[in-house]
PDB file of C-alpha atoms in Angstrom:
ATOM      1  CA  MET A   1      59.024  -6.288 -59.821  1.00 62.00           C
ATOM      2  CA  ASP A   2      60.760  -4.326 -62.596  1.00 84.00           C
ATOM      3  CA  ARG A   3      59.579  -0.924 -63.841  1.00 87.00           C
ATOM      4  CA  MET A   4      58.025  -2.165 -67.094  1.00 86.00           C
ATOM      5  CA  LYS A   5      55.911  -4.745 -65.233  1.00 89.00           C
ATOM      6  CA  LYS A   6      54.703  -2.051 -62.815  1.00 93.00           C
ATOM      7  CA  ILE A   7      53.677   0.263 -65.701  1.00 94.00           C
ATOM      8  CA  VAL A   8      51.872  -2.598 -67.518  1.00 94.00           C
ATOM      9  CA  LEU A   9      50.013  -3.592 -64.343  1.00 94.00           C
ATOM     10  CA  PHE A  10      49.049   0.029 -63.657  1.00 96.00           C
ATOM     11  CA  LEU A  11      47.767   0.507 -67.230  1.00 96.00           C
ATOM     12  CA  GLU A  12      45.890  -2.823 -67.126  1.00 96.00           C
ATOM     13  CA  TRP A  13      43.960  -2.086 -63.951  1.00 96.00           C
ATOM     14  CA  GLY A  14      43.630   1.640 -64.724  1.00 97.00           C
ATOM     15  CA  SER A  15      41.966   0.915 -68.065  1.00 97.00           C
ATOM     16  CA  ILE A  16      39.713  -1.866 -66.741  1.00 96.00           C
ATOM     17  CA  LEU A  17      38.472   0.147 -63.759  1.00 97.00           C
ATOM     18  CA  GLY A  18      38.244   3.377 -65.770  1.00 97.00           C
ATOM     19  CA  LEU A  19      36.207   1.781 -68.562  1.00 97.00           C
ATOM     20  CA  LEU A  20      33.939   0.090 -65.997  1.00 97.00           C
ATOM     21  CA  GLY A  21      33.377   3.493 -64.367  1.00 97.00           C
ATOM     22  CA  CYS A  22      32.613   5.015 -67.796  1.00 96.00           C
ATOM     23  CA  GLY A  23      30.070   2.251 -68.429  1.00 96.00           C
ATOM     24  CA  LEU A  24      28.321   3.033 -65.151  1.00 96.00           C
ATOM     25  CA  TRP A  25      28.325   6.764 -65.962  1.00 96.00           C
ATOM     26  CA  VAL A  26      26.869   6.174 -69.455  1.00 95.00           C
ATOM     27  CA  PHE A  27      24.154   3.716 -68.398  1.00 94.00           C
ATOM     28  CA  LEU A  28      23.183   5.057 -64.956  1.00 95.00           C
ATOM     29  CA  TRP A  29      23.710   8.815 -64.994  1.00 92.00           C
ATOM     30  CA  THR A  30      23.606   9.953 -68.628  1.00 93.00           C
ATOM     31  CA  PRO A  31      20.083  10.794 -69.846  1.00 91.00           C
ATOM     32  CA  LEU A  32      18.581   9.307 -73.011  1.00 90.00           C
ATOM     33  CA  GLU A  33      19.102  11.318 -76.183  1.00 88.00           C
ATOM     34  CA  ILE A  34      15.708  12.281 -77.679  1.00 87.00           C
ATOM     35  CA  SER A  35      16.143  11.595 -81.401  1.00 87.00           C
ATOM     36  CA  GLN A  36      18.081   8.275 -81.282  1.00 90.00           C
ATOM     37  CA  GLY A  37      16.938   6.931 -77.923  1.00 90.00           C
ATOM     38  CA  PHE A  38      18.781   4.019 -76.291  1.00 91.00           C
ATOM     39  CA  PRO A  39      21.008   3.072 -79.312  1.00 94.00           C
ATOM     40  CA  GLN A  40      22.776   6.458 -78.923  1.00 94.00           C
ATOM     41  CA  LYS A  41      24.680   4.817 -76.001  1.00 95.00           C
ATOM     42  CA  ILE A  42      26.760   3.030 -78.665  1.00 96.00           C
ATOM     43  CA  MET A  43      28.353   6.424 -79.434  1.00 95.00           C
ATOM     44  CA  TYR A  44      30.389   6.218 -76.171  1.00 96.00           C
ATOM     45  CA  LEU A  45      31.901   2.966 -77.442  1.00 97.00           C
ATOM     46  CA  HIS A  46      32.147   3.593 -81.198  1.00 97.00           C
ATOM     47  CA  VAL A  47      33.667   7.110 -81.248  1.00 95.00           C
ATOM     48  CA  PRO A  48      36.551   6.408 -78.783  1.00 97.00           C
ATOM     49  CA  THR A  49      37.264   3.134 -80.632  1.00 98.00           C
ATOM     50  CA  VAL A  50      37.544   5.080 -83.924  1.00 97.00           C
ATOM     51  CA  ILE A  51      39.904   7.661 -82.373  1.00 97.00           C
ATOM     52  CA  ILE A  52      42.168   4.987 -80.863  1.00 98.00           C
ATOM     53  CA  ALA A  53      42.222   3.016 -84.145  1.00 98.00           C
ATOM     54  CA  TYR A  54      43.360   6.206 -85.942  1.00 97.00           C
ATOM     55  CA  LEU A  55      45.980   6.800 -83.251  1.00 98.00           C
ATOM     56  CA  ALA A  56      47.280   3.215 -83.442  1.00 98.00           C
ATOM     57  CA  PHE A  57      47.751   3.476 -87.212  1.00 98.00           C
ATOM     58  CA  PHE A  58      49.332   6.914 -86.844  1.00 97.00           C
ATOM     59  CA  VAL A  59      51.852   5.309 -84.458  1.00 98.00           C
ATOM     60  CA  VAL A  60      52.537   2.711 -87.193  1.00 98.00           C
ATOM     61  CA  PHE A  61      53.125   5.612 -89.613  1.00 98.00           C
ATOM     62  CA  VAL A  62      55.600   7.354 -87.280  1.00 98.00           C
ATOM     63  CA  TYR A  63      57.545   4.208 -86.342  1.00 98.00           C
ATOM     64  CA  SER A  64      57.624   3.016 -89.974  1.00 98.00           C
ATOM     65  CA  ILE A  65      59.239   6.288 -91.051  1.00 98.00           C
ATOM     66  CA  ALA A  66      61.625   6.034 -88.089  1.00 98.00           C
ATOM     67  CA  TYR A  67      62.575   2.474 -89.124  1.00 98.00           C
ATOM     68  CA  LEU A  68      63.220   3.409 -92.759  1.00 97.00           C
ATOM     69  CA  TRP A  69      65.354   6.295 -91.560  1.00 97.00           C
ATOM     70  CA  LYS A  70      67.353   4.722 -88.709  1.00 95.00           C
ATOM     71  CA  ARG A  71      67.030   0.950 -89.466  1.00 95.00           C
ATOM     72  CA  GLU A  72      66.670   0.094 -85.771  1.00 95.00           C
ATOM     73  CA  LEU A  73      64.695  -3.084 -85.064  1.00 95.00           C
ATOM     74  CA  MET A  74      62.964  -1.514 -82.066  1.00 96.00           C
ATOM     75  CA  PHE A  75      61.045   0.875 -84.366  1.00 97.00           C
ATOM     76  CA  ASP A  76      59.779  -2.030 -86.463  1.00 97.00           C
ATOM     77  CA  GLN A  77      58.754  -3.950 -83.330  1.00 97.00           C
ATOM     78  CA  MET A  78      56.720  -0.943 -82.131  1.00 98.00           C
ATOM     79  CA  ALA A  79      55.115  -0.480 -85.585  1.00 98.00           C
ATOM     80  CA  LYS A  80      54.120  -4.152 -85.748  1.00 98.00           C
ATOM     81  CA  ALA A  81      52.739  -4.120 -82.189  1.00 98.00           C
ATOM     82  CA  SER A  82      50.694  -0.972 -82.847  1.00 98.00           C
ATOM     83  CA  ALA A  83      49.403  -2.338 -86.175  1.00 98.00           C
ATOM     84  CA  GLU A  84      48.019  -5.457 -84.516  1.00 98.00           C
ATOM     85  CA  VAL A  85      46.296  -3.521 -81.718  1.00 98.00           C
ATOM     86  CA  GLY A  86      45.023  -1.004 -84.298  1.00 98.00           C
ATOM     87  CA  LEU A  87      43.607  -3.837 -86.381  1.00 98.00           C
ATOM     88  CA  VAL A  88      41.579  -5.104 -83.398  1.00 98.00           C
ATOM     89  CA  PHE A  89      40.258  -1.576 -82.764  1.00 98.00           C
ATOM     90  CA  CYS A  90      39.495  -1.140 -86.483  1.00 98.00           C
ATOM     91  CA  ALA A  91      37.529  -4.423 -86.615  1.00 98.00           C
ATOM     92  CA  LEU A  92      35.506  -3.237 -83.624  1.00 98.00           C
ATOM     93  CA  VAL A  93      34.896   0.134 -85.320  1.00 98.00           C
ATOM     94  CA  LEU A  94      33.322  -1.713 -88.268  1.00 98.00           C
ATOM     95  CA  ILE A  95      31.275  -4.056 -86.045  1.00 98.00           C
ATOM     96  CA  THR A  96      29.985  -1.491 -83.525  1.00 97.00           C
ATOM     97  CA  GLY A  97      29.324   0.989 -86.357  1.00 96.00           C
ATOM     98  CA  ALA A  98      27.245  -1.566 -88.269  1.00 97.00           C
ATOM     99  CA  ILE A  99      25.271  -2.457 -85.127  1.00 97.00           C
ATOM    100  CA  TRP A 100      24.643   1.251 -84.409  1.00 96.00           C
ATOM    101  CA  GLY A 101      23.661   1.812 -88.045  1.00 95.00           C
ATOM    102  CA  LYS A 102      20.830  -0.732 -88.056  1.00 95.00           C
ATOM    103  CA  PRO A 103      18.407   1.059 -85.653  1.00 94.00           C
ATOM    104  CA  ILE A 104      19.432   4.569 -86.813  1.00 93.00           C
ATOM    105  CA  TRP A 105      19.885   4.210 -90.597  1.00 93.00           C
ATOM    106  CA  GLY A 106      17.817   1.051 -91.078  1.00 93.00           C
ATOM    107  CA  THR A 107      20.781  -0.907 -92.465  1.00 94.00           C
ATOM    108  CA  TYR A 108      23.975  -2.510 -91.167  1.00 95.00           C
ATOM    109  CA  TRP A 109      26.017  -1.590 -94.220  1.00 95.00           C
ATOM    110  CA  ALA A 110      25.809   0.514 -97.397  1.00 93.00           C
ATOM    111  CA  TRP A 111      28.378  -0.053-100.139  1.00 94.00           C
ATOM    112  CA  TRP A 112      27.833   3.455-101.506  1.00 91.00           C
ATOM    113  CA  ASP A 113      28.770   5.072 -98.152  1.00 92.00           C
ATOM    114  CA  VAL A 114      32.276   6.471 -98.690  1.00 92.00           C
ATOM    115  CA  ARG A 115      33.249   6.449 -95.012  1.00 93.00           C
ATOM    116  CA  LEU A 116      32.203   2.825 -94.493  1.00 95.00           C
ATOM    117  CA  VAL A 117      34.068   1.605 -97.570  1.00 95.00           C
ATOM    118  CA  THR A 118      37.268   3.587 -96.855  1.00 95.00           C
ATOM    119  CA  THR A 119      37.271   2.265 -93.260  1.00 97.00           C
ATOM    120  CA  LEU A 120      36.908  -1.285 -94.581  1.00 97.00           C
ATOM    121  CA  LEU A 121      39.791  -0.523 -96.951  1.00 97.00           C
ATOM    122  CA  LEU A 122      41.957   0.550 -93.991  1.00 97.00           C
ATOM    123  CA  PHE A 123      41.149  -2.745 -92.253  1.00 98.00           C
ATOM    124  CA  LEU A 124      42.008  -4.755 -95.387  1.00 98.00           C
ATOM    125  CA  ILE A 125      45.286  -2.850 -95.945  1.00 98.00           C
ATOM    126  CA  PHE A 126      46.437  -3.755 -92.439  1.00 98.00           C
ATOM    127  CA  MET A 127      45.314  -7.367 -92.886  1.00 98.00           C
ATOM    128  CA  GLY A 128      47.566  -7.311 -95.963  1.00 97.00           C
ATOM    129  CA  TYR A 129      50.319  -5.782 -93.793  1.00 98.00           C
ATOM    130  CA  PHE A 130      50.376  -8.961 -91.661  1.00 97.00           C
ATOM    131  CA  LEU A 131      50.088 -11.288 -94.659  1.00 97.00           C
ATOM    132  CA  LEU A 132      53.096  -9.513 -96.152  1.00 97.00           C
ATOM    133  CA  ARG A 133      55.072  -9.957 -92.938  1.00 97.00           C
ATOM    134  CA  MET A 134      54.179 -13.655 -92.776  1.00 96.00           C
ATOM    135  CA  SER A 135      55.233 -14.272 -96.375  1.00 97.00           C
ATOM    136  CA  ILE A 136      58.821 -12.946 -96.017  1.00 95.00           C
ATOM    137  CA  ASN A 137      61.594 -14.879 -94.219  1.00 90.00           C
ATOM    138  CA  ASP A 138      64.286 -12.209 -94.323  1.00 92.00           C
ATOM    139  CA  ARG A 139      63.785 -10.081 -91.158  1.00 92.00           C
ATOM    140  CA  ASP A 140      65.223  -6.864 -92.617  1.00 93.00           C
ATOM    141  CA  LYS A 141      63.294  -7.174 -95.894  1.00 96.00           C
ATOM    142  CA  GLU A 142      60.092  -7.915 -93.936  1.00 96.00           C
ATOM    143  CA  ALA A 143      60.537  -4.791 -91.812  1.00 97.00           C
ATOM    144  CA  ARG A 144      61.374  -2.614 -94.832  1.00 97.00           C
ATOM    145  CA  LEU A 145      58.407  -3.672 -96.982  1.00 97.00           C
ATOM    146  CA  ALA A 146      56.002  -3.609 -94.015  1.00 97.00           C
ATOM    147  CA  ALA A 147      57.134  -0.064 -93.191  1.00 98.00           C
ATOM    148  CA  VAL A 148      56.347   1.059 -96.756  1.00 98.00           C
ATOM    149  CA  LEU A 149      52.901  -0.591 -96.657  1.00 98.00           C
ATOM    150  CA  GLY A 150      52.272   0.829 -93.167  1.00 97.00           C
ATOM    151  CA  ILE A 151      52.973   4.360 -94.413  1.00 97.00           C
ATOM    152  CA  ILE A 152      50.741   3.900 -97.488  1.00 97.00           C
ATOM    153  CA  GLY A 153      47.935   2.413 -95.340  1.00 96.00           C
ATOM    154  CA  CYS A 154      47.958   5.371 -92.965  1.00 96.00           C
ATOM    155  CA  LEU A 155      47.316   7.752 -95.858  1.00 95.00           C
ATOM    156  CA  ASP A 156      43.769   6.338 -95.866  1.00 96.00           C
ATOM    157  CA  ILE A 157      43.049   7.938 -92.456  1.00 96.00           C
ATOM    158  CA  PRO A 158      42.711  11.578 -93.676  1.00 95.00           C
ATOM    159  CA  ILE A 159      40.583  10.256 -96.565  1.00 94.00           C
ATOM    160  CA  ILE A 160      38.218   8.516 -94.099  1.00 93.00           C
ATOM    161  CA  HIS A 161      38.102  11.619 -91.920  1.00 89.00           C
ATOM    162  CA  LYS A 162      37.394  14.054 -94.740  1.00 88.00           C
ATOM    163  CA  SER A 163      35.177  11.703 -96.799  1.00 87.00           C
ATOM    164  CA  ILE A 164      31.940  13.229 -95.476  1.00 83.00           C
ATOM    165  CA  GLU A 165      32.928  16.682 -96.721  1.00 81.00           C
ATOM    166  CA  TRP A 166      34.391  15.441-100.011  1.00 82.00           C
ATOM    167  CA  ALA A 167      31.598  13.053-100.962  1.00 78.00           C
ATOM    168  CA  LYS A 168      28.504  15.062-100.137  1.00 77.00           C
ATOM    169  CA  GLY A 169      25.356  12.975-100.450  1.00 76.00           C
ATOM    170  CA  ARG A 170      27.266   9.683-100.722  1.00 80.00           C
ATOM    171  CA  THR A 171      27.283   8.920 -97.012  1.00 79.00           C
ATOM    172  CA  LEU A 172      24.868   7.993 -94.235  1.00 81.00           C
ATOM    173  CA  HIS A 173      27.147   9.588 -91.631  1.00 81.00           C
ATOM    174  CA  GLN A 174      26.213  12.940 -90.167  1.00 75.00           C
ATOM    175  CA  PRO A 175      28.708  15.864 -90.213  1.00 72.00           C
ATOM    176  CA  SER A 176      30.889  16.323 -87.112  1.00 69.00           C
ATOM    177  CA  THR A 177      28.901  16.696 -83.868  1.00 69.00           C
ATOM    178  CA  PHE A 178      31.672  18.645 -82.149  1.00 65.00           C
ATOM    179  CA  PHE A 179      33.284  20.802 -84.851  1.00 63.00           C
ATOM    180  CA  LYS A 180      32.026  23.217 -87.520  1.00 64.00           C
ATOM    181  CA  VAL A 181      32.831  21.585 -90.851  1.00 60.00           C
ATOM    182  CA  GLU A 182      33.664  24.843 -92.674  1.00 63.00           C
ATOM    183  CA  THR A 183      35.913  26.478 -90.059  1.00 66.00           C
ATOM    184  CA  GLY A 184      36.973  23.609 -87.790  1.00 66.00           C
ATOM    185  CA  GLU A 185      35.855  25.576 -84.708  1.00 70.00           C
ATOM    186  CA  ILE A 186      34.575  23.667 -81.665  1.00 68.00           C
ATOM    187  CA  ASN A 187      30.810  23.841 -81.874  1.00 67.00           C
ATOM    188  CA  PRO A 188      29.089  20.910 -80.118  1.00 70.00           C
ATOM    189  CA  SER A 189      25.580  20.198 -81.345  1.00 71.00           C
ATOM    190  CA  ILE A 190      24.746  17.954 -78.349  1.00 77.00           C
ATOM    191  CA  SER A 191      24.315  19.039 -74.744  1.00 83.00           C
ATOM    192  CA  ASP A 192      27.192  18.872 -72.229  1.00 85.00           C
ATOM    193  CA  VAL A 193      25.438  16.237 -70.154  1.00 87.00           C
ATOM    194  CA  LEU A 194      25.473  13.913 -73.183  1.00 90.00           C
ATOM    195  CA  SER A 195      28.989  14.739 -74.386  1.00 89.00           C
ATOM    196  CA  ASP A 196      30.775  14.753 -70.978  1.00 91.00           C
ATOM    197  CA  PRO A 197      31.476  10.972 -70.742  1.00 94.00           C
ATOM    198  CA  LEU A 198      33.055  10.942 -74.207  1.00 94.00           C
ATOM    199  CA  PRO A 199      36.506  12.487 -73.416  1.00 94.00           C
ATOM    200  CA  VAL A 200      36.735  10.303 -70.299  1.00 96.00           C
ATOM    201  CA  ALA A 201      35.963   7.177 -72.353  1.00 97.00           C
ATOM    202  CA  ILE A 202      38.605   8.263 -74.919  1.00 97.00           C
ATOM    203  CA  PHE A 203      41.171   8.697 -72.128  1.00 97.00           C
ATOM    204  CA  PHE A 204      40.585   5.243 -70.632  1.00 97.00           C
ATOM    205  CA  MET A 205      40.521   3.627 -74.063  1.00 97.00           C
ATOM    206  CA  LEU A 206      43.892   5.293 -74.638  1.00 98.00           C
ATOM    207  CA  THR A 207      45.217   3.622 -71.476  1.00 98.00           C
ATOM    208  CA  LEU A 208      43.868   0.284 -72.803  1.00 98.00           C
ATOM    209  CA  TYR A 209      45.694   0.894 -76.092  1.00 98.00           C
ATOM    210  CA  LEU A 210      48.959   1.728 -74.295  1.00 98.00           C
ATOM    211  CA  TYR A 211      48.611  -1.392 -72.146  1.00 97.00           C
ATOM    212  CA  LEU A 212      48.084  -3.627 -75.192  1.00 98.00           C
ATOM    213  CA  LEU A 213      50.882  -1.874 -77.091  1.00 98.00           C
ATOM    214  CA  LEU A 214      53.398  -2.535 -74.310  1.00 97.00           C
ATOM    215  CA  LEU A 215      52.265  -6.160 -73.999  1.00 96.00           C
ATOM    216  CA  ARG A 216      52.604  -6.740 -77.762  1.00 96.00           C
ATOM    217  CA  TYR A 217      55.924  -4.878 -77.940  1.00 96.00           C
ATOM    218  CA  GLN A 218      57.380  -7.221 -75.297  1.00 95.00           C
ATOM    219  CA  ILE A 219      56.307 -10.230 -77.387  1.00 96.00           C
ATOM    220  CA  GLU A 220      57.980  -8.774 -80.480  1.00 96.00           C
ATOM    221  CA  LYS A 221      61.161  -8.096 -78.514  1.00 95.00           C
ATOM    222  CA  HIS A 222      61.254 -11.646 -77.118  1.00 93.00           C
ATOM    223  CA  GLN A 223      60.562 -13.139 -80.558  1.00 93.00           C
ATOM    224  CA  ASP A 224      63.493 -11.282 -82.092  1.00 93.00           C
ATOM    225  CA  GLU A 225      65.707 -12.383 -79.176  1.00 91.00           C
ATOM    226  CA  LEU A 226      64.541 -15.919 -79.864  1.00 90.00           C
ATOM    227  CA  TYR A 227      65.464 -15.759 -83.564  1.00 88.00           C
ATOM    228  CA  GLN A 228      68.865 -14.384 -82.612  1.00 86.00           C
ATOM    229  CA  LEU A 229      69.451 -17.137 -80.025  1.00 83.00           C
ATOM    230  CA  LEU A 230      68.352 -19.808 -82.502  1.00 83.00           C
ATOM    231  CA  ALA A 231      70.710 -18.403 -85.129  1.00 82.00           C
ATOM    232  CA  GLU A 232      73.569 -18.412 -82.581  1.00 78.00           C
ATOM    233  CA  THR A 233      72.912 -22.009 -81.457  1.00 74.00           C
ATOM    234  CA  GLN A 234      72.743 -23.179 -85.078  1.00 72.00           C
ATOM    235  CA  ASP A 235      76.108 -21.536 -85.733  1.00 65.00           C
TER     236      ASP A 235
ATOM    237  CA  MET B   1      12.444   3.502 -72.885  1.00 66.00           C
ATOM    238  CA  PHE B   2      14.618   0.532 -73.823  1.00 77.00           C
ATOM    239  CA  ILE B   3      13.788   0.346 -77.547  1.00 85.00           C
ATOM    240  CA  GLY B   4      16.935  -0.828 -79.317  1.00 89.00           C
ATOM    241  CA  LEU B   5      18.391  -2.423 -76.162  1.00 92.00           C
ATOM    242  CA  GLU B   6      19.465  -5.530 -78.125  1.00 95.00           C
ATOM    243  CA  TYR B   7      21.743  -3.395 -80.359  1.00 96.00           C
ATOM    244  CA  VAL B   8      23.392  -1.736 -77.371  1.00 96.00           C
ATOM    245  CA  VAL B   9      23.874  -5.059 -75.556  1.00 96.00           C
ATOM    246  CA  SER B  10      25.363  -6.723 -78.647  1.00 97.00           C
ATOM    247  CA  ALA B  11      27.713  -3.797 -79.416  1.00 97.00           C
ATOM    248  CA  TYR B  12      29.028  -3.591 -75.827  1.00 97.00           C
ATOM    249  CA  GLY B  13      29.053  -7.409 -75.488  1.00 97.00           C
ATOM    250  CA  ILE B  14      31.105  -7.966 -78.651  1.00 98.00           C
ATOM    251  CA  TRP B  15      33.528  -5.184 -77.662  1.00 98.00           C
ATOM    252  CA  VAL B  16      34.122  -6.533 -74.155  1.00 97.00           C
ATOM    253  CA  CYS B  17      34.403 -10.191 -75.278  1.00 98.00           C
ATOM    254  CA  THR B  18      36.839  -9.296 -78.083  1.00 98.00           C
ATOM    255  CA  PHE B  19      39.201  -7.472 -75.744  1.00 97.00           C
ATOM    256  CA  ALA B  20      38.877 -10.077 -72.985  1.00 97.00           C
ATOM    257  CA  ILE B  21      39.889 -12.839 -75.426  1.00 98.00           C
ATOM    258  CA  TYR B  22      42.600 -10.691 -77.056  1.00 98.00           C
ATOM    259  CA  ILE B  23      44.166  -9.797 -73.685  1.00 97.00           C
ATOM    260  CA  LEU B  24      44.114 -13.446 -72.533  1.00 97.00           C
ATOM    261  CA  LEU B  25      45.703 -14.693 -75.773  1.00 97.00           C
ATOM    262  CA  THR B  26      48.334 -11.918 -75.768  1.00 97.00           C
ATOM    263  CA  LYS B  27      49.278 -12.640 -72.148  1.00 96.00           C
ATOM    264  CA  ARG B  28      49.597 -16.349 -72.944  1.00 97.00           C
ATOM    265  CA  ARG B  29      51.760 -15.590 -75.984  1.00 96.00           C
ATOM    266  CA  LEU B  30      54.020 -13.340 -73.892  1.00 95.00           C
ATOM    267  CA  LYS B  31      54.402 -16.018 -71.221  1.00 95.00           C
ATOM    268  CA  LYS B  32      55.257 -18.679 -73.817  1.00 95.00           C
ATOM    269  CA  THR B  33      57.844 -16.582 -75.687  1.00 94.00           C
ATOM    270  CA  ASN B  34      59.366 -15.541 -72.353  1.00 92.00           C
ATOM    271  CA  GLN B  35      59.685 -19.170 -71.228  1.00 93.00           C
ATOM    272  CA  THR B  36      61.182 -20.222 -74.566  1.00 91.00           C
ATOM    273  CA  VAL B  37      63.817 -17.451 -74.436  1.00 89.00           C
ATOM    274  CA  VAL B  38      64.811 -18.443 -70.880  1.00 89.00           C
ATOM    275  CA  ALA B  39      64.971 -22.162 -71.796  1.00 89.00           C
ATOM    276  CA  LEU B  40      67.052 -21.496 -74.882  1.00 85.00           C
ATOM    277  CA  GLU B  41      69.448 -19.209 -73.001  1.00 84.00           C
ATOM    278  CA  GLN B  42      69.863 -21.909 -70.364  1.00 86.00           C
ATOM    279  CA  ARG B  43      70.532 -24.569 -72.993  1.00 82.00           C
ATOM    280  CA  ALA B  44      73.017 -22.326 -74.766  1.00 78.00           C
ATOM    281  CA  SER B  45      74.957 -21.646 -71.546  1.00 79.00           C
ATOM    282  CA  GLU B  46      74.891 -25.383 -70.592  1.00 79.00           C
ATOM    283  CA  SER B  47      76.278 -26.450 -73.959  1.00 73.00           C
ATOM    284  CA  TYR B  48      78.933 -23.729 -73.683  1.00 68.00           C
ATOM    285  CA  HIS B  49      80.052 -25.054 -70.249  1.00 70.00           C
ATOM    286  CA  ASN B  50      80.006 -28.667 -71.445  1.00 68.00           C
ATOM    287  CA  PHE B  51      82.112 -27.684 -74.411  1.00 60.00           C
TER     288      PHE B  51
END
């Protein structure tokens, strides 16, 4: 078995077992939060999904810049792979957030909530990213234009993150639970027993992301090999 | 104690099902592209030898 296969297998089983363990921790050993009750358990799913979606799109940002700079196909393959995985995470952010919102806010969605709308915008930008890729036949032009759109799309992430501070009163979201908004200092407003599973869930969701990224990257690599082989056989 | 259980079950259920389906589809795609590359390489080398 080659090295890549070993790493993929390790990440696959590490993330599955780790996330299963996190689930057991959250449902069996973490007490109920007083104000939200049972729906607060969605936090352990929603927050890590948000962080990994941000990370996936940040990876798109980095590899898109690298592609525009160096023009190496490998950078575009990584950006495309990360964008697809990020899109799945982003869709789940919107879905789990809406489900969490119903018992807590009394609604699944509010069009006036800046954070909700900017997150939806991020999702739509990256849907457009794939439509753009599908509509161009020239491989180099596709990579170039997708890299530009990928960079522009990622600029929405700081806007989503800071939207609560910038648009006071136009959001249902609460200010950060773990940081002081004014100074950025760590200042958790929930007890340790409730916040402890969160970093562990983020870690195992990161392993899931890396696993999916490697899987998707291999597909991209094979597809480009395929186009090259087809071009050679046609010649 | 379990008020709001249906929201938690649906959130976790959708999350798990989405990734289970996504992983299965991605693995299948990888297998297919891999097989196509191997088949095409084989065909290319055969036609080269025949030539």
